[in-house]
Amino acid sequence: MEEIGIVIVGGGIAGLATSLALHRKGIKSVVLERAEKVRSEGAGIGTLTNGWRALDQLGVGDRLRLTSRLIHKARTMLIENGKKQEFVSTLVDEARCIKRNDLVEALADALPEGTIRFGSQIVSIEEDKSTSFPVVHLTNGNTIEAKVLIGCDGANSIVSEYLQLNPKKAFACRAVRGFTNYPNGHGFPQEVLRIKQGNILIGRLPLTDNLVFWFLVHMQDNNHNGKDQESIANLCLKWAEDLSEDWKEMVKICDVESLTLTHLRYRAPSEIMLGKFRRGTVTVAGDAMHVMGPFLAQGGSAALEDAVVLARCLARKVGPDHGDLLKDCSMKNIEEAIDEYVEERRMRLLGLSVQTYLTGRSLQTSSKVLRLMFIALLLLLFGRDQIRHSRYDCGRL
């Protein structure tokens, strides 16, 4: 059985960011990634000021700014019975859309060679009876004992199951994300634009003068799985058939290979508030901890914040002086570091979770009474400044 100090399960945004944050603090970790290379699926990630603060702490912000343009405002338009209601927010700080590929590549490139072990899929976790540290079993038959195990393995997290967290809940809707390239320029303003019409929510975020990231959510269609890229593209065309011509054209000429179809899920706010996110020296980060709907564009940025805070808390207790295997570091110190991380993140994540849930429900419902109720709750809990969450600062690494 191999012994490793810190093992991170999952080589997505949260896993790579956490490993990089630890590396910046002089602490070695190993990332177990089930794929054979850095995963490049997914389209764009809206990243607000809080996300850029975390990226700057990780040391990759300047590289990513080269391939994304500033977004100046956010507009949401509700169209019902031919009548339009428009809500506008000015984004005074830094907001951009990043290609997911660019983000994961920037994180992976900044890690020491050999940090990521590809083709390493875990099947189970158990506690070593003699040491009380977690033991990870892989599909290739290998076994690893870790002093610290961090689950960054997404919404279907095996590590969150080990922590005995409740299953995620599902919104009654599915979402497609993709890119459309306009060779002669798209001509759209640098803004986030969302339109809700009937059961359809569609939005777009320009990345460059030619490339646009877009998403399309059907609030009631929960039955399509999308067997291949062409079927997803055809589904989008069906969903967009009642939209204006510019939106239909954007969907029609999209990069079919960029399309992803997902069933939107979330961790209930009550579990964010009360859930136990540590068991021994095991914890979670990113979607494994707090998967949320896309309605605030905070899922990716929250994962980056997790990485900075977790590395900072661990560094205070374990630090680089304990060696790669953390041999001289007590379980008590590790547990205290994880508890500090969970305590610092809990209220921040609770706020994001509640606001995302209420925003999603206000967009999803067809009842004017319920929509007014959800909007009233948003105003009561978060005030008139509904983008205050974007100015959060996770602090220095």
mmCIF file of C-alpha atoms in Angstrom:
data_model
loop_
_atom_site.group_PDB
_atom_site.id
_atom_site.type_symbol
_atom_site.label_atom_id
_atom_site.label_comp_id
_atom_site.label_asym_id
_atom_site.label_seq_id
_atom_site.Cartn_x
_atom_site.Cartn_y
_atom_site.Cartn_z
ATOM 1 C CA MET A 1 0.000 0.000 0.000
ATOM 2 C CA GLU A 2 1.345 3.394 -1.032
ATOM 3 C CA GLU A 3 1.427 6.223 1.512
ATOM 4 C CA ILE A 4 0.840 9.821 0.389
ATOM 5 C CA GLY A 5 0.514 12.962 2.471
ATOM 6 C CA ILE A 6 -2.312 14.794 0.646
ATOM 7 C CA VAL A 7 -4.483 13.116 -1.989
ATOM 8 C CA ILE A 8 -6.977 15.102 -4.064
ATOM 9 C CA VAL A 9 -9.664 13.128 -5.885
ATOM 10 C CA GLY A 10 -10.634 14.744 -9.181
ATOM 11 C CA GLY A 11 -8.662 16.780 -11.686
ATOM 12 C CA GLY A 12 -11.315 19.354 -12.534
ATOM 13 C CA ILE A 13 -11.301 23.013 -11.569
ATOM 14 C CA ALA A 14 -11.594 22.465 -7.805
ATOM 15 C CA GLY A 15 -9.012 19.674 -7.676
ATOM 16 C CA LEU A 16 -6.379 21.412 -9.793
ATOM 17 C CA ALA A 17 -6.929 24.738 -8.019
ATOM 18 C CA THR A 18 -6.566 23.109 -4.601
ATOM 19 C CA SER A 19 -3.393 21.321 -5.629
ATOM 20 C CA LEU A 20 -1.975 24.554 -7.062
ATOM 21 C CA ALA A 21 -2.889 26.520 -3.925
ATOM 22 C CA LEU A 22 -1.069 23.940 -1.794
ATOM 23 C CA HIS A 23 1.908 24.062 -4.177
ATOM 24 C CA ARG A 24 2.065 27.857 -3.795
ATOM 25 C CA LYS A 25 2.313 27.258 -0.035
ATOM 26 C CA GLY A 26 5.130 24.758 -0.525
ATOM 27 C CA ILE A 27 2.970 21.688 0.204
ATOM 28 C CA LYS A 28 2.995 18.697 -2.125
ATOM 29 C CA SER A 29 -0.158 16.862 -3.148
ATOM 30 C CA VAL A 30 -1.191 14.172 -5.619
ATOM 31 C CA VAL A 31 -4.266 14.540 -7.838
ATOM 32 C CA LEU A 32 -6.069 11.343 -8.854
ATOM 33 C CA GLU A 33 -7.834 11.935 -12.170
ATOM 34 C CA ARG A 34 -9.938 9.208 -13.783
ATOM 35 C CA ALA A 35 -9.427 10.491 -17.352
ATOM 36 C CA GLU A 36 -6.301 9.831 -19.389
ATOM 37 C CA LYS A 37 -5.609 13.538 -19.876
ATOM 38 C CA VAL A 38 -6.724 16.911 -18.532
ATOM 39 C CA ARG A 39 -10.489 16.990 -18.989
ATOM 40 C CA SER A 40 -11.551 19.573 -21.529
ATOM 41 C CA GLU A 41 -15.308 19.053 -21.645
ATOM 42 C CA GLY A 42 -17.535 21.986 -20.830
ATOM 43 C CA ALA A 43 -17.927 25.362 -22.444
ATOM 44 C CA GLY A 44 -17.555 28.703 -20.673
ATOM 45 C CA ILE A 45 -17.433 29.819 -17.056
ATOM 46 C CA GLY A 46 -18.697 33.243 -16.060
ATOM 47 C CA THR A 47 -16.149 34.604 -13.590
ATOM 48 C CA LEU A 48 -16.885 37.631 -11.444
ATOM 49 C CA THR A 49 -14.614 39.772 -9.266
ATOM 50 C CA ASN A 50 -14.412 37.250 -6.430
ATOM 51 C CA GLY A 51 -13.271 34.560 -8.855
ATOM 52 C CA TRP A 52 -10.554 36.779 -10.310
ATOM 53 C CA ARG A 53 -9.283 37.559 -6.827
ATOM 54 C CA ALA A 54 -8.872 33.834 -6.214
ATOM 55 C CA LEU A 55 -7.226 33.307 -9.622
ATOM 56 C CA ASP A 56 -4.728 36.068 -8.851
ATOM 57 C CA GLN A 57 -3.860 34.372 -5.559
ATOM 58 C CA LEU A 58 -3.255 31.163 -7.528
ATOM 59 C CA GLY A 59 -1.010 33.055 -9.940
ATOM 60 C CA VAL A 60 -2.920 32.351 -13.173
ATOM 61 C CA GLY A 61 -5.166 35.411 -13.467
ATOM 62 C CA ASP A 62 -3.000 37.379 -15.901
ATOM 63 C CA ARG A 63 -2.690 34.434 -18.287
ATOM 64 C CA LEU A 64 -6.469 33.984 -18.409
ATOM 65 C CA ARG A 65 -7.162 37.686 -18.954
ATOM 66 C CA LEU A 66 -5.391 37.429 -22.307
ATOM 67 C CA THR A 67 -8.197 35.278 -23.753
ATOM 68 C CA SER A 68 -11.257 36.938 -22.211
ATOM 69 C CA ARG A 69 -12.740 40.404 -22.453
ATOM 70 C CA LEU A 70 -14.331 42.493 -19.720
ATOM 71 C CA ILE A 71 -18.114 42.320 -19.377
ATOM 72 C CA HIS A 72 -19.643 45.624 -18.307
ATOM 73 C CA LYS A 73 -23.224 44.847 -17.318
ATOM 74 C CA ALA A 74 -25.803 42.114 -16.825
ATOM 75 C CA ARG A 75 -29.303 42.290 -18.297
ATOM 76 C CA THR A 76 -32.212 39.969 -17.555
ATOM 77 C CA MET A 77 -35.333 40.239 -19.679
ATOM 78 C CA LEU A 78 -38.651 38.554 -18.875
ATOM 79 C CA ILE A 79 -41.090 38.202 -21.799
ATOM 80 C CA GLU A 80 -44.663 37.218 -20.953
ATOM 81 C CA ASN A 81 -47.683 37.616 -23.203
ATOM 82 C CA GLY A 82 -45.737 39.950 -25.447
ATOM 83 C CA LYS A 83 -44.785 42.249 -22.555
ATOM 84 C CA LYS A 84 -41.154 42.801 -21.543
ATOM 85 C CA GLN A 85 -39.653 43.471 -18.134
ATOM 86 C CA GLU A 86 -35.963 44.308 -17.985
ATOM 87 C CA PHE A 87 -33.559 44.285 -15.038
ATOM 88 C CA VAL A 88 -30.060 45.754 -15.447
ATOM 89 C CA SER A 89 -27.017 45.489 -13.162
ATOM 90 C CA THR A 90 -23.787 47.369 -13.819
ATOM 91 C CA LEU A 91 -20.693 45.227 -13.249
ATOM 92 C CA VAL A 92 -18.315 47.864 -11.905
ATOM 93 C CA ASP A 93 -15.425 45.569 -11.026
ATOM 94 C CA GLU A 94 -14.107 42.637 -13.050
ATOM 95 C CA ALA A 95 -16.355 40.184 -14.870
ATOM 96 C CA ARG A 96 -15.275 37.965 -17.754
ATOM 97 C CA CYS A 97 -16.184 34.658 -19.336
ATOM 98 C CA ILE A 98 -13.396 32.051 -19.454
ATOM 99 C CA LYS A 99 -13.236 28.976 -21.622
ATOM 100 C CA ARG A 100 -13.155 25.998 -19.286
ATOM 101 C CA ASN A 101 -10.310 24.524 -21.369
ATOM 102 C CA ASP A 102 -8.207 27.627 -20.802
ATOM 103 C CA LEU A 103 -8.817 27.529 -17.062
ATOM 104 C CA VAL A 104 -7.986 23.860 -16.454
ATOM 105 C CA GLU A 105 -4.932 24.069 -18.720
ATOM 106 C CA ALA A 106 -3.632 27.151 -16.884
ATOM 107 C CA LEU A 107 -4.052 25.384 -13.530
ATOM 108 C CA ALA A 108 -2.509 22.119 -14.754
ATOM 109 C CA ASP A 109 0.447 23.843 -16.445
ATOM 110 C CA ALA A 110 1.349 25.591 -13.183
ATOM 111 C CA LEU A 111 1.625 22.305 -11.257
ATOM 112 C CA PRO A 112 4.882 20.358 -10.876
ATOM 113 C CA GLU A 113 5.278 17.469 -13.300
ATOM 114 C CA GLY A 114 3.863 14.249 -11.918
ATOM 115 C CA THR A 115 1.329 15.898 -9.624
ATOM 116 C CA ILE A 116 -1.627 14.601 -11.658
ATOM 117 C CA ARG A 117 -1.992 10.828 -11.959
ATOM 118 C CA PHE A 118 -4.192 10.164 -14.945
ATOM 119 C CA GLY A 119 -6.247 6.998 -15.324
ATOM 120 C CA SER A 120 -6.707 6.808 -11.544
ATOM 121 C CA GLN A 121 -10.348 6.202 -10.685
ATOM 122 C CA ILE A 122 -11.337 5.446 -7.127
ATOM 123 C CA VAL A 123 -13.964 2.828 -6.334
ATOM 124 C CA SER A 124 -14.145 2.992 -2.552
ATOM 125 C CA ILE A 125 -12.797 4.604 0.604
ATOM 126 C CA GLU A 126 -12.358 3.029 4.002
ATOM 127 C CA GLU A 127 -10.776 3.990 7.296
ATOM 128 C CA ASP A 128 -7.558 2.233 8.312
ATOM 129 C CA LYS A 129 -8.413 0.599 11.643
ATOM 130 C CA SER A 130 -4.916 1.036 13.036
ATOM 131 C CA THR A 131 -4.130 4.612 11.944
ATOM 132 C CA SER A 132 -7.660 6.051 11.383
ATOM 133 C CA PHE A 133 -6.432 7.621 8.126
ATOM 134 C CA PRO A 134 -8.432 7.111 4.891
ATOM 135 C CA VAL A 135 -7.504 4.322 2.483
ATOM 136 C CA VAL A 136 -8.440 4.758 -1.184
ATOM 137 C CA HIS A 137 -8.984 1.791 -3.500
ATOM 138 C CA LEU A 138 -8.540 2.323 -7.251
ATOM 139 C CA THR A 139 -9.990 0.427 -10.202
ATOM 140 C CA ASN A 140 -6.479 -0.715 -11.219
ATOM 141 C CA GLY A 141 -6.124 -2.571 -7.928
ATOM 142 C CA ASN A 142 -3.772 -0.070 -6.290
ATOM 143 C CA THR A 143 -4.365 1.106 -2.727
ATOM 144 C CA ILE A 144 -3.309 4.445 -1.226
ATOM 145 C CA GLU A 145 -3.328 5.588 2.387
ATOM 146 C CA ALA A 146 -3.564 9.358 2.675
ATOM 147 C CA LYS A 147 -2.954 11.625 5.636
ATOM 148 C CA VAL A 148 -5.407 14.089 4.057
ATOM 149 C CA LEU A 149 -8.075 13.195 1.477
ATOM 150 C CA ILE A 150 -9.843 16.019 -0.382
ATOM 151 C CA GLY A 151 -12.790 15.146 -2.587
ATOM 152 C CA CYS A 152 -13.029 17.375 -5.638
ATOM 153 C CA ASP A 153 -14.856 14.715 -7.633
ATOM 154 C CA GLY A 154 -17.900 16.704 -8.649
ATOM 155 C CA ALA A 155 -21.633 16.322 -8.162
ATOM 156 C CA ASN A 156 -21.429 12.507 -8.145
ATOM 157 C CA SER A 157 -18.716 12.507 -5.499
ATOM 158 C CA ILE A 158 -17.628 9.227 -3.929
ATOM 159 C CA VAL A 159 -15.885 11.222 -1.219
ATOM 160 C CA SER A 160 -19.113 13.047 -0.270
ATOM 161 C CA GLU A 161 -20.768 9.636 0.042
ATOM 162 C CA TYR A 162 -17.991 8.625 2.444
ATOM 163 C CA LEU A 163 -18.806 11.761 4.455
ATOM 164 C CA GLN A 164 -22.441 10.526 4.472
ATOM 165 C CA LEU A 165 -23.761 13.730 2.943
ATOM 166 C CA ASN A 166 -27.271 13.577 1.549
ATOM 167 C CA PRO A 167 -27.753 13.139 -2.213
ATOM 168 C CA LYS A 168 -27.999 16.305 -4.271
ATOM 169 C CA LYS A 169 -31.424 17.591 -5.216
ATOM 170 C CA ALA A 170 -32.501 18.303 -8.780
ATOM 171 C CA PHE A 171 -34.056 21.310 -10.425
ATOM 172 C CA ALA A 172 -36.830 20.225 -12.799
ATOM 173 C CA CYS A 173 -34.858 21.432 -15.793
ATOM 174 C CA ARG A 174 -31.926 20.664 -18.059
ATOM 175 C CA ALA A 175 -29.328 22.994 -19.518
ATOM 176 C CA VAL A 176 -27.220 23.021 -22.655
ATOM 177 C CA ARG A 177 -24.030 25.071 -22.889
ATOM 178 C CA GLY A 178 -22.004 25.789 -25.994
ATOM 179 C CA PHE A 179 -19.953 28.172 -28.126
ATOM 180 C CA THR A 180 -20.757 29.955 -31.358
ATOM 181 C CA ASN A 181 -18.041 31.521 -33.474
ATOM 182 C CA TYR A 182 -18.829 34.467 -35.753
ATOM 183 C CA PRO A 183 -15.957 34.773 -38.299
ATOM 184 C CA ASN A 184 -16.910 38.352 -39.158
ATOM 185 C CA GLY A 185 -17.602 39.393 -35.576
ATOM 186 C CA HIS A 186 -20.778 39.008 -33.519
ATOM 187 C CA GLY A 187 -21.394 42.714 -32.857
ATOM 188 C CA PHE A 188 -22.926 42.032 -29.435
ATOM 189 C CA PRO A 189 -22.243 44.445 -26.554
ATOM 190 C CA GLN A 190 -19.931 43.262 -23.776
ATOM 191 C CA GLU A 191 -22.710 42.221 -21.429
ATOM 192 C CA VAL A 192 -24.389 39.188 -19.941
ATOM 193 C CA LEU A 193 -27.835 38.930 -21.477
ATOM 194 C CA ARG A 194 -30.473 36.514 -20.182
ATOM 195 C CA ILE A 195 -33.951 36.194 -21.638
ATOM 196 C CA LYS A 196 -36.769 34.195 -20.040
ATOM 197 C CA GLN A 197 -39.611 33.440 -22.435
ATOM 198 C CA GLY A 198 -42.143 30.772 -21.556
ATOM 199 C CA ASN A 199 -40.268 27.711 -20.296
ATOM 200 C CA ILE A 200 -37.020 28.797 -21.943
ATOM 201 C CA LEU A 201 -34.138 30.683 -20.332
ATOM 202 C CA ILE A 202 -31.374 31.589 -22.768
ATOM 203 C CA GLY A 203 -28.291 33.697 -22.235
ATOM 204 C CA ARG A 204 -25.024 34.717 -23.860
ATOM 205 C CA LEU A 205 -21.641 36.058 -22.752
ATOM 206 C CA PRO A 206 -19.082 37.276 -25.309
ATOM 207 C CA LEU A 207 -15.516 36.024 -24.817
ATOM 208 C CA THR A 208 -13.923 37.838 -27.743
ATOM 209 C CA ASP A 209 -15.096 39.848 -30.755
ATOM 210 C CA ASN A 210 -15.820 36.567 -32.526
ATOM 211 C CA LEU A 211 -16.608 33.961 -29.867
ATOM 212 C CA VAL A 212 -19.770 33.799 -27.735
ATOM 213 C CA PHE A 213 -20.559 31.414 -24.891
ATOM 214 C CA TRP A 214 -24.257 30.682 -24.528
ATOM 215 C CA PHE A 215 -26.583 28.572 -22.418
ATOM 216 C CA LEU A 216 -30.100 27.338 -22.978
ATOM 217 C CA VAL A 217 -32.260 26.025 -20.134
ATOM 218 C CA HIS A 218 -35.653 24.377 -20.492
ATOM 219 C CA MET A 219 -37.455 24.854 -17.199
ATOM 220 C CA GLN A 220 -39.824 21.891 -17.599
ATOM 221 C CA ASP A 221 -38.136 19.443 -20.009
ATOM 222 C CA ASN A 222 -36.565 16.764 -17.844
ATOM 223 C CA ASN A 223 -36.740 13.824 -20.231
ATOM 224 C CA HIS A 224 -33.953 14.254 -22.780
ATOM 225 C CA ASN A 225 -30.527 12.744 -22.206
ATOM 226 C CA GLY A 226 -28.838 13.645 -25.510
ATOM 227 C CA LYS A 227 -27.284 10.479 -26.903
ATOM 228 C CA ASP A 228 -24.718 12.362 -28.997
ATOM 229 C CA GLN A 229 -23.714 15.870 -30.039
ATOM 230 C CA GLU A 230 -26.104 15.988 -32.995
ATOM 231 C CA SER A 231 -29.082 15.021 -30.844
ATOM 232 C CA ILE A 232 -28.175 17.742 -28.334
ATOM 233 C CA ALA A 233 -27.940 20.277 -31.184
ATOM 234 C CA ASN A 234 -31.357 19.209 -32.516
ATOM 235 C CA LEU A 235 -32.816 19.473 -29.025
ATOM 236 C CA CYS A 236 -31.504 23.047 -28.770
ATOM 237 C CA LEU A 237 -33.094 23.975 -32.083
ATOM 238 C CA LYS A 238 -36.402 22.589 -30.835
ATOM 239 C CA TRP A 239 -36.186 24.529 -27.583
ATOM 240 C CA ALA A 240 -35.255 27.749 -29.430
ATOM 241 C CA GLU A 241 -37.948 27.583 -32.120
ATOM 242 C CA ASP A 242 -40.062 30.370 -30.566
ATOM 243 C CA LEU A 243 -37.135 32.733 -29.928
ATOM 244 C CA SER A 244 -36.111 35.644 -32.136
ATOM 245 C CA GLU A 245 -34.023 35.038 -35.260
ATOM 246 C CA ASP A 246 -30.673 36.148 -33.808
ATOM 247 C CA TRP A 247 -30.971 33.627 -30.969
ATOM 248 C CA LYS A 248 -32.054 30.838 -33.327
ATOM 249 C CA GLU A 249 -29.139 31.654 -35.638
ATOM 250 C CA MET A 250 -26.694 31.547 -32.708
ATOM 251 C CA VAL A 251 -27.899 28.052 -31.810
ATOM 252 C CA LYS A 252 -28.028 26.887 -35.429
ATOM 253 C CA ILE A 253 -24.411 27.779 -36.317
ATOM 254 C CA CYS A 254 -22.886 26.731 -32.979
ATOM 255 C CA ASP A 255 -19.852 24.518 -32.551
ATOM 256 C CA VAL A 256 -21.680 21.209 -32.114
ATOM 257 C CA GLU A 257 -18.666 19.565 -30.458
ATOM 258 C CA SER A 258 -18.723 22.163 -27.676
ATOM 259 C CA LEU A 259 -22.262 21.297 -26.550
ATOM 260 C CA THR A 260 -22.890 19.774 -23.120
ATOM 261 C CA LEU A 261 -26.266 18.724 -21.720
ATOM 262 C CA THR A 262 -26.659 18.599 -17.944
ATOM 263 C CA HIS A 263 -29.434 18.038 -15.447
ATOM 264 C CA LEU A 264 -29.181 20.968 -13.040
ATOM 265 C CA ARG A 265 -28.673 19.907 -9.436
ATOM 266 C CA TYR A 266 -27.923 21.571 -6.143
ATOM 267 C CA ARG A 267 -27.026 20.807 -2.561
ATOM 268 C CA ALA A 268 -29.879 21.936 -0.344
ATOM 269 C CA PRO A 269 -29.162 25.110 1.648
ATOM 270 C CA SER A 270 -30.158 23.255 4.812
ATOM 271 C CA GLU A 271 -27.321 20.783 4.275
ATOM 272 C CA ILE A 272 -24.840 23.552 3.529
ATOM 273 C CA MET A 273 -25.822 24.982 6.911
ATOM 274 C CA LEU A 274 -25.886 21.714 8.885
ATOM 275 C CA GLY A 275 -23.911 19.177 6.844
ATOM 276 C CA LYS A 276 -20.798 17.507 8.237
ATOM 277 C CA PHE A 277 -18.030 18.269 5.748
ATOM 278 C CA ARG A 278 -15.273 16.501 7.649
ATOM 279 C CA ARG A 279 -14.844 12.894 8.666
ATOM 280 C CA GLY A 280 -11.480 12.288 10.230
ATOM 281 C CA THR A 281 -9.012 13.887 7.818
ATOM 282 C CA VAL A 282 -11.353 13.732 4.825
ATOM 283 C CA THR A 283 -13.176 16.744 3.364
ATOM 284 C CA VAL A 284 -14.606 18.024 0.081
ATOM 285 C CA ALA A 285 -14.433 21.134 -2.113
ATOM 286 C CA GLY A 286 -16.057 22.449 -5.276
ATOM 287 C CA ASP A 287 -19.204 20.759 -6.601
ATOM 288 C CA ALA A 288 -18.647 17.788 -4.288
ATOM 289 C CA MET A 289 -19.306 20.203 -1.445
ATOM 290 C CA HIS A 290 -21.757 22.744 -2.835
ATOM 291 C CA VAL A 291 -23.014 22.012 -6.346
ATOM 292 C CA MET A 292 -25.421 24.796 -7.277
ATOM 293 C CA GLY A 293 -27.439 25.992 -10.232
ATOM 294 C CA PRO A 294 -25.854 28.375 -12.763
ATOM 295 C CA PHE A 295 -28.166 31.276 -11.981
ATOM 296 C CA LEU A 296 -25.551 33.431 -10.190
ATOM 297 C CA ALA A 297 -22.550 32.252 -12.251
ATOM 298 C CA GLN A 298 -20.742 31.418 -9.005
ATOM 299 C CA GLY A 299 -20.128 27.656 -9.114
ATOM 300 C CA GLY A 300 -16.635 27.878 -10.612
ATOM 301 C CA SER A 301 -15.587 30.920 -8.607
ATOM 302 C CA ALA A 302 -16.775 29.342 -5.348
ATOM 303 C CA ALA A 303 -14.572 26.317 -6.104
ATOM 304 C CA LEU A 304 -11.570 28.619 -6.610
ATOM 305 C CA GLU A 305 -12.332 30.292 -3.276
ATOM 306 C CA ASP A 306 -12.477 26.843 -1.631
ATOM 307 C CA ALA A 307 -8.994 26.079 -2.926
ATOM 308 C CA VAL A 308 -7.448 29.264 -1.523
ATOM 309 C CA VAL A 309 -9.096 28.935 1.884
ATOM 310 C CA LEU A 310 -8.387 25.204 2.276
ATOM 311 C CA ALA A 311 -4.709 25.591 1.367
ATOM 312 C CA ARG A 312 -4.362 28.549 3.734
ATOM 313 C CA CYS A 313 -5.922 26.625 6.627
ATOM 314 C CA LEU A 314 -3.836 23.508 5.998
ATOM 315 C CA ALA A 315 -0.626 25.525 5.663
ATOM 316 C CA ARG A 316 -1.162 27.053 9.103
ATOM 317 C CA LYS A 317 -1.315 23.604 10.690
ATOM 318 C CA VAL A 318 0.813 21.287 8.538
ATOM 319 C CA GLY A 319 3.078 23.516 6.420
ATOM 320 C CA PRO A 320 5.949 22.391 4.170
ATOM 321 C CA ASP A 321 8.223 21.592 7.149
ATOM 322 C CA HIS A 322 6.410 18.301 7.780
ATOM 323 C CA GLY A 323 7.608 16.725 4.509
ATOM 324 C CA ASP A 324 5.649 15.199 1.643
ATOM 325 C CA LEU A 325 4.187 12.431 3.828
ATOM 326 C CA LEU A 326 3.297 14.744 6.733
ATOM 327 C CA LYS A 327 4.892 12.166 9.050
ATOM 328 C CA ASP A 328 5.323 14.544 11.964
ATOM 329 C CA CYS A 329 1.901 16.098 11.609
ATOM 330 C CA SER A 330 -0.724 14.871 14.048
ATOM 331 C CA MET A 331 -4.230 13.894 13.053
ATOM 332 C CA LYS A 332 -5.487 16.500 15.535
ATOM 333 C CA ASN A 333 -3.706 19.323 13.662
ATOM 334 C CA ILE A 334 -5.110 18.166 10.326
ATOM 335 C CA GLU A 335 -8.627 17.904 11.716
ATOM 336 C CA GLU A 336 -8.362 21.393 13.220
ATOM 337 C CA ALA A 337 -7.230 22.782 9.852
ATOM 338 C CA ILE A 338 -10.163 21.190 8.039
ATOM 339 C CA ASP A 339 -12.598 22.432 10.688
ATOM 340 C CA GLU A 340 -11.265 25.970 10.207
ATOM 341 C CA TYR A 341 -11.772 25.624 6.453
ATOM 342 C CA VAL A 342 -15.342 24.355 6.843
ATOM 343 C CA GLU A 343 -16.216 27.067 9.358
ATOM 344 C CA GLU A 344 -14.857 29.820 7.116
ATOM 345 C CA ARG A 345 -16.641 28.533 4.024
ATOM 346 C CA ARG A 346 -19.990 27.544 5.491
ATOM 347 C CA MET A 347 -21.709 30.936 5.760
ATOM 348 C CA ARG A 348 -20.313 32.152 2.444
ATOM 349 C CA LEU A 349 -21.619 29.029 0.713
ATOM 350 C CA LEU A 350 -24.943 29.201 2.520
ATOM 351 C CA GLY A 351 -25.525 32.698 1.150
ATOM 352 C CA LEU A 352 -24.641 31.635 -2.389
ATOM 353 C CA SER A 353 -26.754 28.505 -2.100
ATOM 354 C CA VAL A 354 -29.866 30.308 -0.877
ATOM 355 C CA GLN A 355 -29.564 33.142 -3.403
ATOM 356 C CA THR A 356 -28.952 30.726 -6.280
ATOM 357 C CA TYR A 357 -31.911 28.571 -5.277
ATOM 358 C CA LEU A 358 -34.326 31.492 -4.944
ATOM 359 C CA THR A 359 -33.126 33.059 -8.213
ATOM 360 C CA GLY A 360 -33.554 29.745 -10.025
ATOM 361 C CA ARG A 361 -37.037 29.210 -8.621
ATOM 362 C CA SER A 362 -38.098 32.749 -9.529
ATOM 363 C CA LEU A 363 -37.069 32.071 -13.126
ATOM 364 C CA GLN A 364 -38.517 28.572 -13.201
ATOM 365 C CA THR A 365 -42.024 29.215 -11.899
ATOM 366 C CA SER A 366 -44.862 30.170 -14.219
ATOM 367 C CA SER A 367 -46.887 31.576 -11.313
ATOM 368 C CA LYS A 368 -46.710 35.350 -10.910
ATOM 369 C CA VAL A 369 -47.582 35.001 -7.225
ATOM 370 C CA LEU A 370 -44.736 32.570 -6.565
ATOM 371 C CA ARG A 371 -42.321 34.684 -8.599
ATOM 372 C CA LEU A 372 -43.177 37.754 -6.529
ATOM 373 C CA MET A 373 -42.707 35.687 -3.380
ATOM 374 C CA PHE A 374 -39.245 34.511 -4.448
ATOM 375 C CA ILE A 375 -38.239 38.049 -5.479
ATOM 376 C CA ALA A 376 -39.485 39.397 -2.138
ATOM 377 C CA LEU A 377 -37.390 36.808 -0.300
ATOM 378 C CA LEU A 378 -34.340 37.762 -2.372
ATOM 379 C CA LEU A 379 -34.820 41.434 -1.492
ATOM 380 C CA LEU A 380 -35.417 40.625 2.165
ATOM 381 C CA LEU A 381 -32.331 38.426 2.506
ATOM 382 C CA PHE A 382 -29.885 40.101 0.138
ATOM 383 C CA GLY A 383 -31.172 43.656 -0.296
ATOM 384 C CA ARG A 384 -31.293 45.654 -3.484
ATOM 385 C CA ASP A 385 -27.654 44.927 -4.289
ATOM 386 C CA GLN A 386 -28.192 41.445 -5.703
ATOM 387 C CA ILE A 387 -24.605 41.177 -7.020
ATOM 388 C CA ARG A 388 -22.931 41.887 -3.694
ATOM 389 C CA HIS A 389 -21.792 38.243 -3.706
ATOM 390 C CA SER A 390 -19.433 39.077 -6.582
ATOM 391 C CA ARG A 391 -17.364 41.446 -4.449
ATOM 392 C CA TYR A 392 -16.460 38.843 -1.829
ATOM 393 C CA ASP A 393 -12.748 38.490 -1.098
ATOM 394 C CA CYS A 394 -11.502 35.062 0.002
ATOM 395 C CA GLY A 395 -8.273 36.658 1.249
ATOM 396 C CA ARG A 396 -4.607 36.086 0.617
ATOM 397 C CA LEU A 397 -3.282 32.610 0.087
#
